[in-house]
CSV table of C-alpha atoms in Angstrom, one decimal:
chain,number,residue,atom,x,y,z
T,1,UNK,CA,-54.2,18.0,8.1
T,2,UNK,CA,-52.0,15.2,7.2
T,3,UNK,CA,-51.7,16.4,3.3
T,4,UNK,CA,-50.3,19.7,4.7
T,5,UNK,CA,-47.9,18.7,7.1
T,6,UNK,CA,-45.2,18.1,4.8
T,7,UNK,CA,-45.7,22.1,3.8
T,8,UNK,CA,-45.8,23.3,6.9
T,9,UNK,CA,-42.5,21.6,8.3
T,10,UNK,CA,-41.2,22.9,5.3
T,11,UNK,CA,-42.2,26.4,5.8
T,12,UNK,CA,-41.3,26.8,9.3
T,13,UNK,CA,-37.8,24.5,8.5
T,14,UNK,CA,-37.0,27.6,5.2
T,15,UNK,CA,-38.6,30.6,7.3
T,16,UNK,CA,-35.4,32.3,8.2
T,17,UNK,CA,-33.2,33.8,5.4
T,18,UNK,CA,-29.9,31.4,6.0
T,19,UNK,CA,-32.2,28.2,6.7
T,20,UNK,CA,-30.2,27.1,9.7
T,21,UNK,CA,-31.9,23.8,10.7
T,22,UNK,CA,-32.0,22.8,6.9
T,23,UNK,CA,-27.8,23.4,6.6
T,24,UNK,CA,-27.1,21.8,10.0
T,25,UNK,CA,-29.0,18.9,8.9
T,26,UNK,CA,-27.4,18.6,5.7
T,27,UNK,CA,-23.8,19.0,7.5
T,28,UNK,CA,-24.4,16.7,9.4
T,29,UNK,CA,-25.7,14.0,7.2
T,30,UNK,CA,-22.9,14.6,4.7
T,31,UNK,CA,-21.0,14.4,8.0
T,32,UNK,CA,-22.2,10.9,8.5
T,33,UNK,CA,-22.0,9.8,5.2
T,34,UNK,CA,-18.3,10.8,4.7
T,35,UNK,CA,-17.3,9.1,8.0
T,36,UNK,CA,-18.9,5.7,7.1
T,37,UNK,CA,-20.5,6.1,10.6
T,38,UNK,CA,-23.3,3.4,9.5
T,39,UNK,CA,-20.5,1.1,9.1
T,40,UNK,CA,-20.0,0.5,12.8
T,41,UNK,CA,-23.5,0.0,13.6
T,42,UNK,CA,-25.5,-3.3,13.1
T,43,UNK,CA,-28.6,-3.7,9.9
T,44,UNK,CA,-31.0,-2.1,12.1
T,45,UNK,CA,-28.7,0.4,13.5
T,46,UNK,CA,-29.5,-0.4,16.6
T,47,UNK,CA,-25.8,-0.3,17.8
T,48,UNK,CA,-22.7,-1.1,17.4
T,49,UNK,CA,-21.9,-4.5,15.4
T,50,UNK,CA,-20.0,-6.9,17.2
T,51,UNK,CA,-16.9,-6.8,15.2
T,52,UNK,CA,-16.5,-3.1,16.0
T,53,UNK,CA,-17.4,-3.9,20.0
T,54,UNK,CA,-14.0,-6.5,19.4
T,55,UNK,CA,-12.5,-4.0,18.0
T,56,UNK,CA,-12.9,-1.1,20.3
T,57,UNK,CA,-12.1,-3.4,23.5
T,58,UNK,CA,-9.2,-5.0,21.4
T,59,UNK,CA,-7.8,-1.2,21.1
T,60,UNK,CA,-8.7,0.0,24.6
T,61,UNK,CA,-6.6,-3.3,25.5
T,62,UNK,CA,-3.5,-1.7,23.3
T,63,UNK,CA,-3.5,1.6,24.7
T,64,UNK,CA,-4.0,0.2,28.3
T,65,UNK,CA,-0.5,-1.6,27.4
T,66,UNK,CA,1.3,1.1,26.3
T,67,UNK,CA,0.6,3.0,29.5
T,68,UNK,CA,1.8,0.2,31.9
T,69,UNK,CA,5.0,-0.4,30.2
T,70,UNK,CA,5.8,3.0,30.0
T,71,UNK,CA,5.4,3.7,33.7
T,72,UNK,CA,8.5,5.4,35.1
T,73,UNK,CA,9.9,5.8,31.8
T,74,UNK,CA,11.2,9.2,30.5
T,75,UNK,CA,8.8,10.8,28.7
T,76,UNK,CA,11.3,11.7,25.8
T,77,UNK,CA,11.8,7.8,24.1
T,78,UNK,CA,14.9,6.7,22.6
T,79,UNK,CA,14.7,4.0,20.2
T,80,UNK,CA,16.6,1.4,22.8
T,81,UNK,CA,14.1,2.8,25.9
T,82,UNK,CA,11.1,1.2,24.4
T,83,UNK,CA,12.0,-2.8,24.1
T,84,UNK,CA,9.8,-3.2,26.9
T,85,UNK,CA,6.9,-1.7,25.5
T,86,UNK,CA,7.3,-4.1,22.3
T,87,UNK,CA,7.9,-6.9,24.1
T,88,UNK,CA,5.5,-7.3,26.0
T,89,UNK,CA,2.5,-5.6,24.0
T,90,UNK,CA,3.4,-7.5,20.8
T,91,UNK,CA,0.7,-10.0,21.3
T,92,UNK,CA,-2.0,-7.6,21.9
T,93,UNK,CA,-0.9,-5.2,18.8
T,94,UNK,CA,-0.8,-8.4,16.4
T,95,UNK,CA,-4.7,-9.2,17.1
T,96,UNK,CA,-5.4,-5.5,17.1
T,97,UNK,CA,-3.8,-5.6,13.6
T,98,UNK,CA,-5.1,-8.9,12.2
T,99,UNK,CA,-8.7,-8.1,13.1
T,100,UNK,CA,-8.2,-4.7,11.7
T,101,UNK,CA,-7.1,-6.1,8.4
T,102,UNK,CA,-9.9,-8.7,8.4
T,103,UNK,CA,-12.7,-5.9,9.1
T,104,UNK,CA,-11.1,-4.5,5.7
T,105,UNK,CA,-12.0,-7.7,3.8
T,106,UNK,CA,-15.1,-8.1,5.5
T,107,UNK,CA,-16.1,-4.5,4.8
T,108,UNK,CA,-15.2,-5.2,1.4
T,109,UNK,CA,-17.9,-7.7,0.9
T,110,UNK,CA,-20.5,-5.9,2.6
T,111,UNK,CA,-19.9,-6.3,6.2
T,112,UNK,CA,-22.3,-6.5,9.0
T,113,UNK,CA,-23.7,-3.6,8.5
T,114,UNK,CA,-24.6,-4.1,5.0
T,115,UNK,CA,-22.6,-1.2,3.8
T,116,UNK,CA,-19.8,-1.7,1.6
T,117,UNK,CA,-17.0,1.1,1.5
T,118,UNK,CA,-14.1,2.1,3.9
T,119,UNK,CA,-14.8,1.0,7.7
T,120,UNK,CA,-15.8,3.8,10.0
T,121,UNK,CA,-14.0,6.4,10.6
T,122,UNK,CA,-13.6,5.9,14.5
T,123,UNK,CA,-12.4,2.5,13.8
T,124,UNK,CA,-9.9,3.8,10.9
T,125,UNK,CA,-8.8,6.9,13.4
T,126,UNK,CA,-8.1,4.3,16.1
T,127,UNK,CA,-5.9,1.9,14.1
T,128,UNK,CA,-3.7,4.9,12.4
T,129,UNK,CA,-3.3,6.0,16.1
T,130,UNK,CA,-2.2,2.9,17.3
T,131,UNK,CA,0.2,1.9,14.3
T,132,UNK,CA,1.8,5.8,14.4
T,133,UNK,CA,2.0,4.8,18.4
T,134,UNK,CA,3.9,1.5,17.5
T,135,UNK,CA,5.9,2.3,15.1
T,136,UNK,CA,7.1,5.8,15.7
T,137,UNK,CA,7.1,6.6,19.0
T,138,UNK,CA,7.6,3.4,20.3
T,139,UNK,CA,9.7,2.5,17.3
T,140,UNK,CA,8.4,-1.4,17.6
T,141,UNK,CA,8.3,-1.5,13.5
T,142,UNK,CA,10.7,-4.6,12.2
T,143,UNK,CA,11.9,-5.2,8.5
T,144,UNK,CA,9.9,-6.7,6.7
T,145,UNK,CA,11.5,-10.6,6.4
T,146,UNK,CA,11.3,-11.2,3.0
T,147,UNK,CA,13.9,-8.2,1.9
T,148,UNK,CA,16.9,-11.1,1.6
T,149,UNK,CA,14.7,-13.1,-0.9
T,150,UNK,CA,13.5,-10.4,-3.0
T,151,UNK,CA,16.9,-9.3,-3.5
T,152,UNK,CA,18.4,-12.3,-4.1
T,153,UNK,CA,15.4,-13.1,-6.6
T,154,UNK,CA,16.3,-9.5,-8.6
T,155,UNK,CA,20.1,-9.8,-8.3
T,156,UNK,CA,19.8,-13.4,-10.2
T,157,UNK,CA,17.6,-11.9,-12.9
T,158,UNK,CA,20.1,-8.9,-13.5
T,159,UNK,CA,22.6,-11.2,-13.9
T,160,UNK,CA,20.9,-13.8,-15.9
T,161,UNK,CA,21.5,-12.1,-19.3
T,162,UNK,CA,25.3,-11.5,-18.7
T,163,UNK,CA,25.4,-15.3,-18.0
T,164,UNK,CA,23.7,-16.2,-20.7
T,165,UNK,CA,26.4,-13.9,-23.5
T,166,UNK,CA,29.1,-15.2,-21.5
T,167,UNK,CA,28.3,-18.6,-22.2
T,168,UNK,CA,27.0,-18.3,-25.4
T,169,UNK,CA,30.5,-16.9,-26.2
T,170,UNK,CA,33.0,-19.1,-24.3
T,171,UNK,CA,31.4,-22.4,-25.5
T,172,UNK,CA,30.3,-21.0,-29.5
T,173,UNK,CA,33.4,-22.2,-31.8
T,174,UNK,CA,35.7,-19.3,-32.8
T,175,UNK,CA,36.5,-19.6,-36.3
T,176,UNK,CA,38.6,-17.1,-38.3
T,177,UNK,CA,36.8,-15.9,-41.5
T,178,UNK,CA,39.1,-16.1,-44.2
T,179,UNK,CA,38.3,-14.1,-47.2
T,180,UNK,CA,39.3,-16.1,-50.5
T,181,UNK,CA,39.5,-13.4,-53.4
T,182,UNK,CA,37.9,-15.0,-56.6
T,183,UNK,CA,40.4,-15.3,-59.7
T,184,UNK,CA,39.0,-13.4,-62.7
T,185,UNK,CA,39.9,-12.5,-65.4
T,186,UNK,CA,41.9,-9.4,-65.2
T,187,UNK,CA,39.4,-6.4,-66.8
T,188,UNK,CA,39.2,-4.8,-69.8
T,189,UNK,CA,40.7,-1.6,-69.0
T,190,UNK,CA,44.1,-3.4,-69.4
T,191,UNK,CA,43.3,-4.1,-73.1
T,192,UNK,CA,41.6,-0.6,-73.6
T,193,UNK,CA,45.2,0.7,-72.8
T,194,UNK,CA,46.7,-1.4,-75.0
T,195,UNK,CA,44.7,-0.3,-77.7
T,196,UNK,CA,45.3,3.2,-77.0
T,197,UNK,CA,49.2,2.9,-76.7
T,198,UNK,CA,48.7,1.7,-80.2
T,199,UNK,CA,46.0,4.2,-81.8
């Protein structure tokens, strides 16, 4: 009876005293929920979007690099032993990097899967593995370029007010105050005295 299914799943789901198939299922939809799994897959979810596809290959691509510059090399990398591996995987890294950053602001707006929040968490725990690979152990990380503007921008506006008293100072004109004491008539506790000497 269709009007008692729903009862009996939920008897035979809640017969035991822990309820395991009801917590595993929760896990794991909390699970799925927390990773942003739908996030890689397409509307329909009928697999993965084609911006995650890109992505994946674009990675597999990456790490394929690595490995075949880093054949015959000592496992333990010094930051001068890896120029090779920057070199020549620099290309591959930058599109890995810009397509990464443009998923974010696709995400943002809703995506392909229709989902907006962080991307999946496969996609995520492949780019942090490739930019830790990069810049740490391969040490391929440059300065950022615009360092020598910035400070030349925030050394000029230190300095601007000490420019500005200076030169409100050398070029205001310097005149001596000279105090002129009034002439008065000398007070009346000179004639008080007077008048006492005399009293």
């Amino acid at each position: 009876n269709s009007s008692e299914s729903h009862n009996c799943a939920k008897s035979i789901l809640t017969s035991d005293r822990l309820q395991m198939v009801v917590t595993l299922s929760e896990f794991f939809n909390e699970t799925w929920e927390a990773a942003n799994c739908a996030n890689c897959l397409k509307n329909s979810s009928e697999g993965l979007s084609d911006s995650t596809v890109e992505f994946l290959d674009l990675f597999n691509k990456s790490l394929t690099c690595f490995e075949h510059n880093l054949q015959g090399q000592i496992t333990y990398l010094s930051p001068n032993n890896n120029t090779e591996v920057c070199r020549n995987c620099n290309e591959t890294y930058k599109k890995l990097n810009d397509l990464y950053n443009s998923l974010q602001r696709m995400n943002r707006q809703g995506g392909e899967s229709g989902h907006s929040a962080h991307l999946c968490i496969d996609v995520e725990d492949a780019m942090n593995i490739t930019r830790k690979l990069w810049s740490r152990t391969f040490n391929c990380s440059r300065p950022c370029s615009d360092t020598v503007p910035v400070i030349a921008v925030s050394s000029f506006v230190l300095f601007l007010p000490i420019v500005f008293y200076l030169s409100s100072f050398l070029h205001s004109k310097q005149k001596k105050r000279i105090l002129i004491l009034p002439k008065r008539i000398q007070s009346n506790a000179g004639l008080v005295n007077i008048q006492e000497k005399y009293s």
